[in-house]
Short mmCIF file of C-alpha atoms in Angstrom, two decimals:
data_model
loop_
_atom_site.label_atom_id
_atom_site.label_comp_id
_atom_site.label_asym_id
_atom_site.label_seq_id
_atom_site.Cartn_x
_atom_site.Cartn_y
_atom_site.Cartn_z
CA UNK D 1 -10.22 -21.17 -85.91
CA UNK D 2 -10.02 -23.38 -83.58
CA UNK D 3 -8.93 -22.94 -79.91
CA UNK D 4 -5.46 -24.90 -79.64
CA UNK D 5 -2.80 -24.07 -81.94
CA UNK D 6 0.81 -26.24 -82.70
CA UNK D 7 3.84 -24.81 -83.60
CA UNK D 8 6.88 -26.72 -84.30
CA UNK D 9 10.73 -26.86 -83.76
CA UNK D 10 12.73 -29.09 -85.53
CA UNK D 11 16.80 -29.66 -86.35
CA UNK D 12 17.65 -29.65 -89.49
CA UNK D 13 20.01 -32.50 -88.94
CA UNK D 14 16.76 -34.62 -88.31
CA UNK D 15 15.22 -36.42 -91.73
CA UNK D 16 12.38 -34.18 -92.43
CA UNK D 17 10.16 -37.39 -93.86
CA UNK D 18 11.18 -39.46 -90.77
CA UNK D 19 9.74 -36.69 -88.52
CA UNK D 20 6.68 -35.83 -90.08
CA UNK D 21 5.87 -39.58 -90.05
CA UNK D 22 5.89 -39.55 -86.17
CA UNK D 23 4.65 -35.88 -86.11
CA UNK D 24 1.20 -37.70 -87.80
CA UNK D 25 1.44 -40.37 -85.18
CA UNK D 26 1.63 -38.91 -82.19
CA UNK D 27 -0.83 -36.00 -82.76
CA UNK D 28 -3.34 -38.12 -84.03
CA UNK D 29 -3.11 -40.19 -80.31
CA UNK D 30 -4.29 -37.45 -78.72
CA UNK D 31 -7.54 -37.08 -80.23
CA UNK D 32 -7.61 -33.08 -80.05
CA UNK D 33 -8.61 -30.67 -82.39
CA UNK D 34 -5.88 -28.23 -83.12
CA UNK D 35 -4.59 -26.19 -85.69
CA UNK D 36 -1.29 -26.76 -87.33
CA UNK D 37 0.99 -23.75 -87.54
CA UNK D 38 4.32 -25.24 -88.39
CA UNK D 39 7.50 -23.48 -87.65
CA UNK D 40 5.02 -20.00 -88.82
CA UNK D 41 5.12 -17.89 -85.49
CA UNK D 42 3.79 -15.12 -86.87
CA UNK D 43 0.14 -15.42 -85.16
CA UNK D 44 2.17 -17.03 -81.82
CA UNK D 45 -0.57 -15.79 -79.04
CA UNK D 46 -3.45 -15.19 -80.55
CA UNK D 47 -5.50 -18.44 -79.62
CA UNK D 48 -6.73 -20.32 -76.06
CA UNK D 49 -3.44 -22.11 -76.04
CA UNK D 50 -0.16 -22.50 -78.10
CA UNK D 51 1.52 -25.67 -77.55
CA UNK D 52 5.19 -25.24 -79.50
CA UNK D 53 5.83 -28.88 -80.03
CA UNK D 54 9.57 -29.71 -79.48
CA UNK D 55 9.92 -32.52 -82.34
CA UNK D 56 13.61 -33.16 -82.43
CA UNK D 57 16.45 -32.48 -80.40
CA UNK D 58 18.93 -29.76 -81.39
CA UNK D 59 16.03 -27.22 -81.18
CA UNK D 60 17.31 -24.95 -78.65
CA UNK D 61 18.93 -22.67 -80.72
CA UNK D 62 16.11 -22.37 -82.90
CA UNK D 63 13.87 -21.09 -79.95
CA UNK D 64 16.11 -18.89 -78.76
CA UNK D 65 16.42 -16.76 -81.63
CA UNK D 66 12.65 -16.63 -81.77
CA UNK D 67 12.36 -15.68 -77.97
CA UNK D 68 12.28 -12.38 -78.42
CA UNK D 69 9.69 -12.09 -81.08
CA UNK D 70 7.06 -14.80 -78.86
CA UNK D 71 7.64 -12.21 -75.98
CA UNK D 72 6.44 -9.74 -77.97
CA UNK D 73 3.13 -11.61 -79.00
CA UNK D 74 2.04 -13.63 -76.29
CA UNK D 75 2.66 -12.98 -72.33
CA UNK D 76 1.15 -16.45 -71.62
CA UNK D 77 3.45 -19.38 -70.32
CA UNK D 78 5.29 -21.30 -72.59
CA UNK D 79 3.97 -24.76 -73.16
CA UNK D 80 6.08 -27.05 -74.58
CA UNK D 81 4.55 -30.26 -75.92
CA UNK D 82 7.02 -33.84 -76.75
CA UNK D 83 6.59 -37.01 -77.87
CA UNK D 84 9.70 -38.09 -76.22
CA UNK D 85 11.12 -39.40 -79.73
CA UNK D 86 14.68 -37.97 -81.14
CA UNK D 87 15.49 -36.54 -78.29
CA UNK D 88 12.98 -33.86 -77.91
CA UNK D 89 12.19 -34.09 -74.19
CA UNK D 90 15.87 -33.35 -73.37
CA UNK D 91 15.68 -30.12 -75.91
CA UNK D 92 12.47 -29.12 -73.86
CA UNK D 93 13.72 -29.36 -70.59
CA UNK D 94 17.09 -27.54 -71.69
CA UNK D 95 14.42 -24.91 -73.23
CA UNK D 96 12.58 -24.92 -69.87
CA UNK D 97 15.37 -24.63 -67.94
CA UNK D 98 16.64 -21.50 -69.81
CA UNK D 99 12.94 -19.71 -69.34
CA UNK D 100 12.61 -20.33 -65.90
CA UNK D 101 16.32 -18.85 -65.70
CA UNK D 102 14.94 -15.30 -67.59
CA UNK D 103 12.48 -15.50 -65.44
CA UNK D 104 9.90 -16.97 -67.89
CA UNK D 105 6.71 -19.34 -66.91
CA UNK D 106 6.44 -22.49 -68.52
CA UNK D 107 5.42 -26.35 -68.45
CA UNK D 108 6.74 -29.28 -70.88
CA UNK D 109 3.74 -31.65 -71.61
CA UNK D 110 4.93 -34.82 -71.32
CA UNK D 111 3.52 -38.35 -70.67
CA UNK D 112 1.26 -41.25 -71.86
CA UNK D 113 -1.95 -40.23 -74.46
CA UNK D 114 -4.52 -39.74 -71.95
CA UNK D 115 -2.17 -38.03 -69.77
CA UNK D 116 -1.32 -35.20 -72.41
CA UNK D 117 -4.71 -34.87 -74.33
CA UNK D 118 -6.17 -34.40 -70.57
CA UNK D 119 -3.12 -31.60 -69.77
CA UNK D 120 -3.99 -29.76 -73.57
CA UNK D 121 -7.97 -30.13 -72.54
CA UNK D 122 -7.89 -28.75 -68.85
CA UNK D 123 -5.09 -25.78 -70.16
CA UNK D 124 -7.52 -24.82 -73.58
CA UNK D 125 -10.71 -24.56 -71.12
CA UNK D 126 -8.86 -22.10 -68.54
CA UNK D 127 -7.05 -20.15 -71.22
CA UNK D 128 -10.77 -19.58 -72.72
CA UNK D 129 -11.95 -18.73 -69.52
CA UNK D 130 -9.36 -16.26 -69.24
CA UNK D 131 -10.45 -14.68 -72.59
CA UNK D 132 -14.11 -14.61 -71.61
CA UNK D 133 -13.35 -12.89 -68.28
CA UNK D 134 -11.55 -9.77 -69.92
CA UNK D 135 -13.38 -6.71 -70.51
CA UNK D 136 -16.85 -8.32 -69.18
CA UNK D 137 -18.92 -5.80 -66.10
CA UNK D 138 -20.14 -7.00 -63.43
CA UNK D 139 -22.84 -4.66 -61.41
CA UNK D 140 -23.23 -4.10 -57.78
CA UNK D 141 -26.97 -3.33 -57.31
CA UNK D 142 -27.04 -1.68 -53.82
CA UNK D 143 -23.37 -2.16 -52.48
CA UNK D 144 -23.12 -5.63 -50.34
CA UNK D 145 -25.55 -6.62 -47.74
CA UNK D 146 -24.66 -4.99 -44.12
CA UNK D 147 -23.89 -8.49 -42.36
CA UNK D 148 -21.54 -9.30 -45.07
CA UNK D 149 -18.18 -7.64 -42.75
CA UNK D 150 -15.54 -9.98 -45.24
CA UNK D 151 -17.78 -10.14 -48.36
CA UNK D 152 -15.94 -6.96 -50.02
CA UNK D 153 -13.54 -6.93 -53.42
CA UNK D 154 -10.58 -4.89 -54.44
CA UNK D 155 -11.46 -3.79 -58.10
CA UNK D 156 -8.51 -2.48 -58.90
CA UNK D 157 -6.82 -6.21 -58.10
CA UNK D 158 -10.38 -7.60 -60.10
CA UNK D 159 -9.39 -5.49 -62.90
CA UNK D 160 -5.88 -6.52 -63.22
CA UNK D 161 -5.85 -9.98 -62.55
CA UNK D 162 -9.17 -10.76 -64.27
CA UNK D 163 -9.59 -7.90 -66.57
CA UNK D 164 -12.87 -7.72 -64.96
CA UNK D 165 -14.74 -4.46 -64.22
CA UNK D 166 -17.24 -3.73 -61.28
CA UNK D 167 -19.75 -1.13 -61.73
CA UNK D 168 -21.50 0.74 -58.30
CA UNK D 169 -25.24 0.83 -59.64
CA UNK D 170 -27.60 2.69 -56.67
CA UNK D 171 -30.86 0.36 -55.31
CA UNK D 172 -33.13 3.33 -56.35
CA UNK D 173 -32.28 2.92 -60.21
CA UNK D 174 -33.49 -0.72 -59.94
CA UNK D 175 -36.71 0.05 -57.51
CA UNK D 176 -37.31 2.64 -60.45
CA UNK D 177 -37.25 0.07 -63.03
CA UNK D 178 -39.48 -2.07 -60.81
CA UNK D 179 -41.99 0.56 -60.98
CA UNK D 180 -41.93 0.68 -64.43
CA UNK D 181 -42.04 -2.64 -65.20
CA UNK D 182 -45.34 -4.40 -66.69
CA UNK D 183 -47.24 -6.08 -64.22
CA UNK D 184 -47.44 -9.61 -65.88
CA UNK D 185 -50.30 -11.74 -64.70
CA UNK D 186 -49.50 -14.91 -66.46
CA UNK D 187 -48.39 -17.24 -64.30
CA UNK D 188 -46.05 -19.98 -65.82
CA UNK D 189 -45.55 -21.44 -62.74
CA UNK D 190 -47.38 -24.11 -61.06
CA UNK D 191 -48.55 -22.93 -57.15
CA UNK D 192 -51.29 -24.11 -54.69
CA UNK D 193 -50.45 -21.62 -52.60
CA UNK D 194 -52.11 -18.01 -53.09
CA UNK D 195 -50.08 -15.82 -50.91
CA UNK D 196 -47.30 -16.99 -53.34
CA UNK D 197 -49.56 -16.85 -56.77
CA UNK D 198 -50.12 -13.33 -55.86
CA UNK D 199 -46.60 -12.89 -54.90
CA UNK D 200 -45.43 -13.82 -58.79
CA UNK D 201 -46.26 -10.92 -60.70
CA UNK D 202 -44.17 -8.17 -58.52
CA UNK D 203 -41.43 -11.53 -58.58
CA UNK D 204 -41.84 -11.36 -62.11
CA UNK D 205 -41.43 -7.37 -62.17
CA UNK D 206 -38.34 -7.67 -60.21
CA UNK D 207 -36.96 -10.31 -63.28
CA UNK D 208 -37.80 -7.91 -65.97
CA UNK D 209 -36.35 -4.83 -64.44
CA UNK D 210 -32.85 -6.58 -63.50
CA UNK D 211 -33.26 -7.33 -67.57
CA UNK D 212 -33.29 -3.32 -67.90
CA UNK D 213 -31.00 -2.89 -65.28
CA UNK D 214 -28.39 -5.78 -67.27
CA UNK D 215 -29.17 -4.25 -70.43
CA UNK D 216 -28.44 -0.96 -69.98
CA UNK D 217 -25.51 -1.33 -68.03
CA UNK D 218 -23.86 -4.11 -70.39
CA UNK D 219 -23.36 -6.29 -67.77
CA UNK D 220 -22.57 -9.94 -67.55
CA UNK D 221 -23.38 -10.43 -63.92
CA UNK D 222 -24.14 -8.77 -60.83
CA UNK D 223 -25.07 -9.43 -57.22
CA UNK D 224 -28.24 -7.45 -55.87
CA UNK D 225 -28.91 -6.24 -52.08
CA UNK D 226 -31.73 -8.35 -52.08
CA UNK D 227 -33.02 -7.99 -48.50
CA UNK D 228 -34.12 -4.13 -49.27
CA UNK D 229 -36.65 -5.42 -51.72
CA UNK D 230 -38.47 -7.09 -48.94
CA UNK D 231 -39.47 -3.79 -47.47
CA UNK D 232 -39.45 -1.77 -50.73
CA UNK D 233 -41.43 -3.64 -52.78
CA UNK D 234 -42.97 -6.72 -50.01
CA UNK D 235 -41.03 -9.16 -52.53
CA UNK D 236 -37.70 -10.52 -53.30
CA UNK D 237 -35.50 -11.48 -55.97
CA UNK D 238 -34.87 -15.62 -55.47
CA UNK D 239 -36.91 -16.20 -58.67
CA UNK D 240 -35.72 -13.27 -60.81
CA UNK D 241 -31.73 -14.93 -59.94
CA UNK D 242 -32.96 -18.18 -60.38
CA UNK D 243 -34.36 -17.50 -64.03
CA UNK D 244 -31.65 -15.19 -65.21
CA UNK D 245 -28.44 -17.37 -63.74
CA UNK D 246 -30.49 -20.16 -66.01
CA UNK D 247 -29.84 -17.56 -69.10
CA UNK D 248 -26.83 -17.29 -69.24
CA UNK D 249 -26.39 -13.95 -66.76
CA UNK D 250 -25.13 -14.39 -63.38
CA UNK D 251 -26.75 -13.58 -60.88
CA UNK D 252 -25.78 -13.36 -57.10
CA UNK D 253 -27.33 -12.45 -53.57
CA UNK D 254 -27.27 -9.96 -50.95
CA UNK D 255 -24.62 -7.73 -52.83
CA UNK D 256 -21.46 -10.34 -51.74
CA UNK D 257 -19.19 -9.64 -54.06
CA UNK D 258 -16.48 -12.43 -53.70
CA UNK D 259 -19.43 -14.77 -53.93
CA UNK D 260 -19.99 -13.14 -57.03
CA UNK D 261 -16.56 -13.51 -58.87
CA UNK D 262 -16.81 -17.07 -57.74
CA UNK D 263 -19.33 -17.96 -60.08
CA UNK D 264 -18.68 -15.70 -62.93
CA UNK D 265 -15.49 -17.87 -63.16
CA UNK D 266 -17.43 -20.76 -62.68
CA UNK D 267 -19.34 -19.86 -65.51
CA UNK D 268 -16.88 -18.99 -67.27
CA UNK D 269 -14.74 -22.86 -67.25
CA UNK D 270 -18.27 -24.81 -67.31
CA UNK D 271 -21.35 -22.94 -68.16
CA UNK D 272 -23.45 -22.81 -64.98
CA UNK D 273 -23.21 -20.16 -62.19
CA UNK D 274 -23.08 -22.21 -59.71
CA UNK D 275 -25.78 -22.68 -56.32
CA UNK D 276 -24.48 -19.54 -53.63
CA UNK D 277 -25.33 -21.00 -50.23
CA UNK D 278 -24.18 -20.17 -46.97
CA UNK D 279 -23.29 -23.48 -44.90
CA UNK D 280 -25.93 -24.21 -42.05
CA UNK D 281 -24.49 -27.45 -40.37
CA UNK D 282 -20.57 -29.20 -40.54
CA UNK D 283 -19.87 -32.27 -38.99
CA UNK D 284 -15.87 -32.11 -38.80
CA UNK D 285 -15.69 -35.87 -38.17
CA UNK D 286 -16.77 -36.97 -41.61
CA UNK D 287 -16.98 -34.44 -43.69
CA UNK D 288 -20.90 -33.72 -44.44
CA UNK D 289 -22.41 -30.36 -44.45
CA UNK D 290 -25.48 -28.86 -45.27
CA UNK D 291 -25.84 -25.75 -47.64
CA UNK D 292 -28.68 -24.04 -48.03
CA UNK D 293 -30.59 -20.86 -50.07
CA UNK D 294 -33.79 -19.80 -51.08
CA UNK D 295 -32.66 -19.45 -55.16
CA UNK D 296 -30.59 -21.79 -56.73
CA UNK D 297 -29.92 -21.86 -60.92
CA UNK D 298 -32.65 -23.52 -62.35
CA UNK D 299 -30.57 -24.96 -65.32
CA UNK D 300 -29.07 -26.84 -62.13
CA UNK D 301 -31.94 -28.54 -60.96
CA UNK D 302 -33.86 -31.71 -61.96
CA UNK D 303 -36.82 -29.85 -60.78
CA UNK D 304 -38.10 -27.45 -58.25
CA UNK D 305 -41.05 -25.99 -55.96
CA UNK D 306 -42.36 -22.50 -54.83
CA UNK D 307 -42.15 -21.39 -51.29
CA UNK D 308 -41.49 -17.97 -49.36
CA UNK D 309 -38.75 -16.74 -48.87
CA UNK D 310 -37.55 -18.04 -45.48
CA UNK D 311 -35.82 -15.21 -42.90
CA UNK D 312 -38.80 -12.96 -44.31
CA UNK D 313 -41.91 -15.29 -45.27
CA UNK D 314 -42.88 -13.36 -47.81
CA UNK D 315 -42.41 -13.23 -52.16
CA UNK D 316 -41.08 -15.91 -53.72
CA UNK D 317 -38.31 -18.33 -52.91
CA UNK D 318 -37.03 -21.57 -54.98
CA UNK D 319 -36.90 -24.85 -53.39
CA UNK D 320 -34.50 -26.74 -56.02
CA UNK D 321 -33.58 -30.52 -56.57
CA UNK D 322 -30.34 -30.98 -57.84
CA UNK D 323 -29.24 -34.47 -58.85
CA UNK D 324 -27.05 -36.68 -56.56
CA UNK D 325 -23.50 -37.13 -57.47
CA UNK D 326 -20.14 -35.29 -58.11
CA UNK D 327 -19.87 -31.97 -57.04
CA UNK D 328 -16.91 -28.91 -56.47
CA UNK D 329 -16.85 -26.30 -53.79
CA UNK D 330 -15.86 -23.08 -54.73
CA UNK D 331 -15.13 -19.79 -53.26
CA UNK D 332 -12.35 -16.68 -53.94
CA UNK D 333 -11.58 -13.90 -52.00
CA UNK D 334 -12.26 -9.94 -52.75
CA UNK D 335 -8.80 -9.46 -53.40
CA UNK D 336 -8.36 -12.92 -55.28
CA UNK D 337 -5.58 -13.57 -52.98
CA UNK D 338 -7.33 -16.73 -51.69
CA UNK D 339 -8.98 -19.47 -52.84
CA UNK D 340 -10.67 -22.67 -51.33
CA UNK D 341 -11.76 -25.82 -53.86
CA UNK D 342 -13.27 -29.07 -52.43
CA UNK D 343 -14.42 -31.83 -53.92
CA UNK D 344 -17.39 -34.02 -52.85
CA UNK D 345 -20.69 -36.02 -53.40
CA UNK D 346 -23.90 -34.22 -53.33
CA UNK D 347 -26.23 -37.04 -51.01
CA UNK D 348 -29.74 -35.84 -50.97
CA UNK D 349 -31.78 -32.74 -51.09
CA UNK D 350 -34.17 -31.74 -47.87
CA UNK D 351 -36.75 -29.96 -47.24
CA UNK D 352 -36.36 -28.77 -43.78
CA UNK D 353 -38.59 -25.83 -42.51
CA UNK D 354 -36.53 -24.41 -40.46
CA UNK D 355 -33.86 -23.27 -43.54
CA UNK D 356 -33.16 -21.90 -46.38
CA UNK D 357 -35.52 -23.85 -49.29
CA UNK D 358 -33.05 -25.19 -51.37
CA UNK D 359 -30.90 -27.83 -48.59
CA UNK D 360 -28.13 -29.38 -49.91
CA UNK D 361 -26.53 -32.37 -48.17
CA UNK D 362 -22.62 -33.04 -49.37
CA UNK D 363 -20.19 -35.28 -48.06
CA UNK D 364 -16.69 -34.06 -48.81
CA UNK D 365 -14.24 -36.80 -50.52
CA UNK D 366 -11.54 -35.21 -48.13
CA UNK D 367 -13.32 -34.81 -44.56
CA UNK D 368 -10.45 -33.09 -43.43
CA UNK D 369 -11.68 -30.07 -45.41
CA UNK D 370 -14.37 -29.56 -43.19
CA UNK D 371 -12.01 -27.73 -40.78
CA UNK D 372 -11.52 -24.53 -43.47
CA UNK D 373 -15.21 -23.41 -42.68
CA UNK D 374 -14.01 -23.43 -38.81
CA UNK D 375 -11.03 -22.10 -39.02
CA UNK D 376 -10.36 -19.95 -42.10
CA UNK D 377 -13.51 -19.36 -44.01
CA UNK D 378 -13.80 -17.08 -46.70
CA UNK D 379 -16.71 -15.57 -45.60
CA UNK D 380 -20.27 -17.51 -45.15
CA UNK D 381 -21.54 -18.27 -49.18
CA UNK D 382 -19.68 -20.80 -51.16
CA UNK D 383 -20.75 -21.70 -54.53
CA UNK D 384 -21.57 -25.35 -55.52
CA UNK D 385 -21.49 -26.99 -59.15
CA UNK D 386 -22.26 -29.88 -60.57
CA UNK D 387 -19.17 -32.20 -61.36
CA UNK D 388 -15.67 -32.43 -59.82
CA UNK D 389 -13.84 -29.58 -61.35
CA UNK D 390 -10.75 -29.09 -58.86
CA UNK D 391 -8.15 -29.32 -61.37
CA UNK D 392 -9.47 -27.05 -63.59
CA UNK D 393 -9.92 -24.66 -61.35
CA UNK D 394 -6.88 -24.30 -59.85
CA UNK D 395 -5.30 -24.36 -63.17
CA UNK D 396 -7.41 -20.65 -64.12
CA UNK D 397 -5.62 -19.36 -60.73
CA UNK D 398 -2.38 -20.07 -61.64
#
């Protein structure tokens, strides 16, 4: 089945042969796959999107007699799709105008080819996102990371608005499962350096006990209170994340939640978690900054090195190379009341000793942006992805 689904409302006053003839037309312009539904409502709901395609004026009748059965299917927004021909778009925006007076949510998709099959494209990805989100776990492995004052969520809010649940899962079950763990001596990665070679099998104990920990708790994400493994087990978790965010599980730092929820919606629209980086320099004037962390997705990077970790020294952190070009910033609040999206141009990657090992250097197509970190931050990490996705993602907040 596919994701996008058509339904139809047509007068009877309009030739049916006539119609069908421009029906062909303009659906095959748009270049979308789609099933055709007709004027059969009776599985109205059940895909990514429904796009009810006004063909004819003289419809409005005909949808409001089969208002009350859609409200009973679907609690989505209506989208209603025209060609403009035989006086559809005026039966749409009567239709529209009636919703929004019940108190209904809707859009009429309306404009040139590329205009509309970009609408129907950017609408199908979010309303799939949406269905991914529901009913997937996301753990807290040793509650957020004392420094993080702001970096909290409200899961009942999580719950409802994403149909995402959090699960409280103690530090000691994971050290546990550290313990346990196989100490693997085979060393896939390339390192001159042996404090770090002999760093790699407790990083790779760390990797397969977050497995366990994932497995057992049917998660699809979590965020781990990393800093406690450096005193626990003299290691930490930058190349476990790195690995499993680059499987498909995401996989976030020092227990910030928000930072958290900000990539599994990431992932969600486009695949990749996303790098989590705290900003470490902002010049207001034109817009470049500099974020930084010691893991980053490796399914992000054209390639990458082995270093400590920096604050510490120790284990094993990720120095990562993403390629220059378009990128999104990306961050929501706990309560997913806020929401900051920038886009921007990722420059070059450093090296700097004196930060985090992955360095980012982005300058932001909107400068004036800059001023949110200053003024009205939420909280320190923000996640980067590949790509400018702005409109995409503030279509999945709407």
């Amino acid at each position: 089945m596919n994701s996008i689904a058509i339904y139809t409302l047509t007068s009877e006053l309009h030739d049916e042969g006539a119609v069908a003839a421009v029906t062909h037309e303009f659906l095959t312009s748009l270049h979308i796959k789609y099933d055709m539904r007709g004027s059969d409502y009776s599985d109205y709901g059940s895909h990514a999107l429904d796009l009810i395609y006004v063909r004819t004026g003289g419809t409005e009748g005909i949808f409001l007699r089969l208002l009350s059965q859609l409200q009973l299917q679907s609690q989505k927004p209506f989208y209603l799709l025209t060609s403009g021909k035989s006086n559809s778009l005026a039966a749409a925006m009567e239709i529209l105008s009636y919703l929004n007076q019940q108190g209904f949510k809707g859009e009429i998709i309306h404009g040139n080819n590329d205009y509309i099959h970009d609408r129907i494209t950017i609408l199908s990805k979010a309303n799939e996102a949406r269905q991914q989100l529901r009913g997937i776990r996301l753990g807290i492995i040793g509650q957020p990371s004392d420094w993080l004052i702001s970096s909290h969520a409200d899961k009942d809010k999580v719950s409802q608005r994403l149909g995402i649940t959090l699960v409280d899962i103690p530090m000691q079950e994971l050290l546990d499962a550290i313990a346990a763990a196989p100490v693997n001596n085979h060393q896939r990665e390339q390192t001159l350096n042996d404090a770090i070679r002999q760093s790699l099998p407790v990083a790779n104990q760390i990797y397969e006990a977050l497995k366990i920990i994932v497995e057992r708790h049917r998660l699809s994400g979590f965020t781990l209170r990393c800093f406690d493994l450096l005193s626990a087990v003299h290691n930490t978790g930058c190349m476990a994340l790195a690995r499993l965010n680059a499987e498909g599980i995401v996989a976030g730092c020092e227990g910030d939640v928000p930072a958290l929820l900000s990539m599994t919606i990431v992932n969600a629209l486009i695949g990749v978690s996303g790098f989590q980086a705290n900003p470490s320099s902002i010049n207001p004037e034109n817009g470049t900054m500099t974020f930084a962390h010691c893991t980053i997705p490796l399914n992000m990077v054209e390639r990458y090195e082995l270093d400590t970790h920096f604050e510490s020294g120790i284990g094993v952190g990720i120095r990562g190379y993403m390629a220059a070009g378009p990128v999104t910033i990306f961050k929501v609040s706990g309560d997913l009341q806020r929401s900051f999206i920038t886009e921007g141009e990722l420059m070059c990657n450093e090296s700097k000793p004196d930060l985090c090992r992955t360095q980012l250097v982005i300058r932001l197509t909107n400068p004036a942006d800059a001023t949110y970190f200053l003024t009205h931050p939420i909280g320190n990490h923000h996640i980067i992805l590949p790509g400018h996705h702005k409109i995409l993602l503030e279509e999945i907040q709407r």
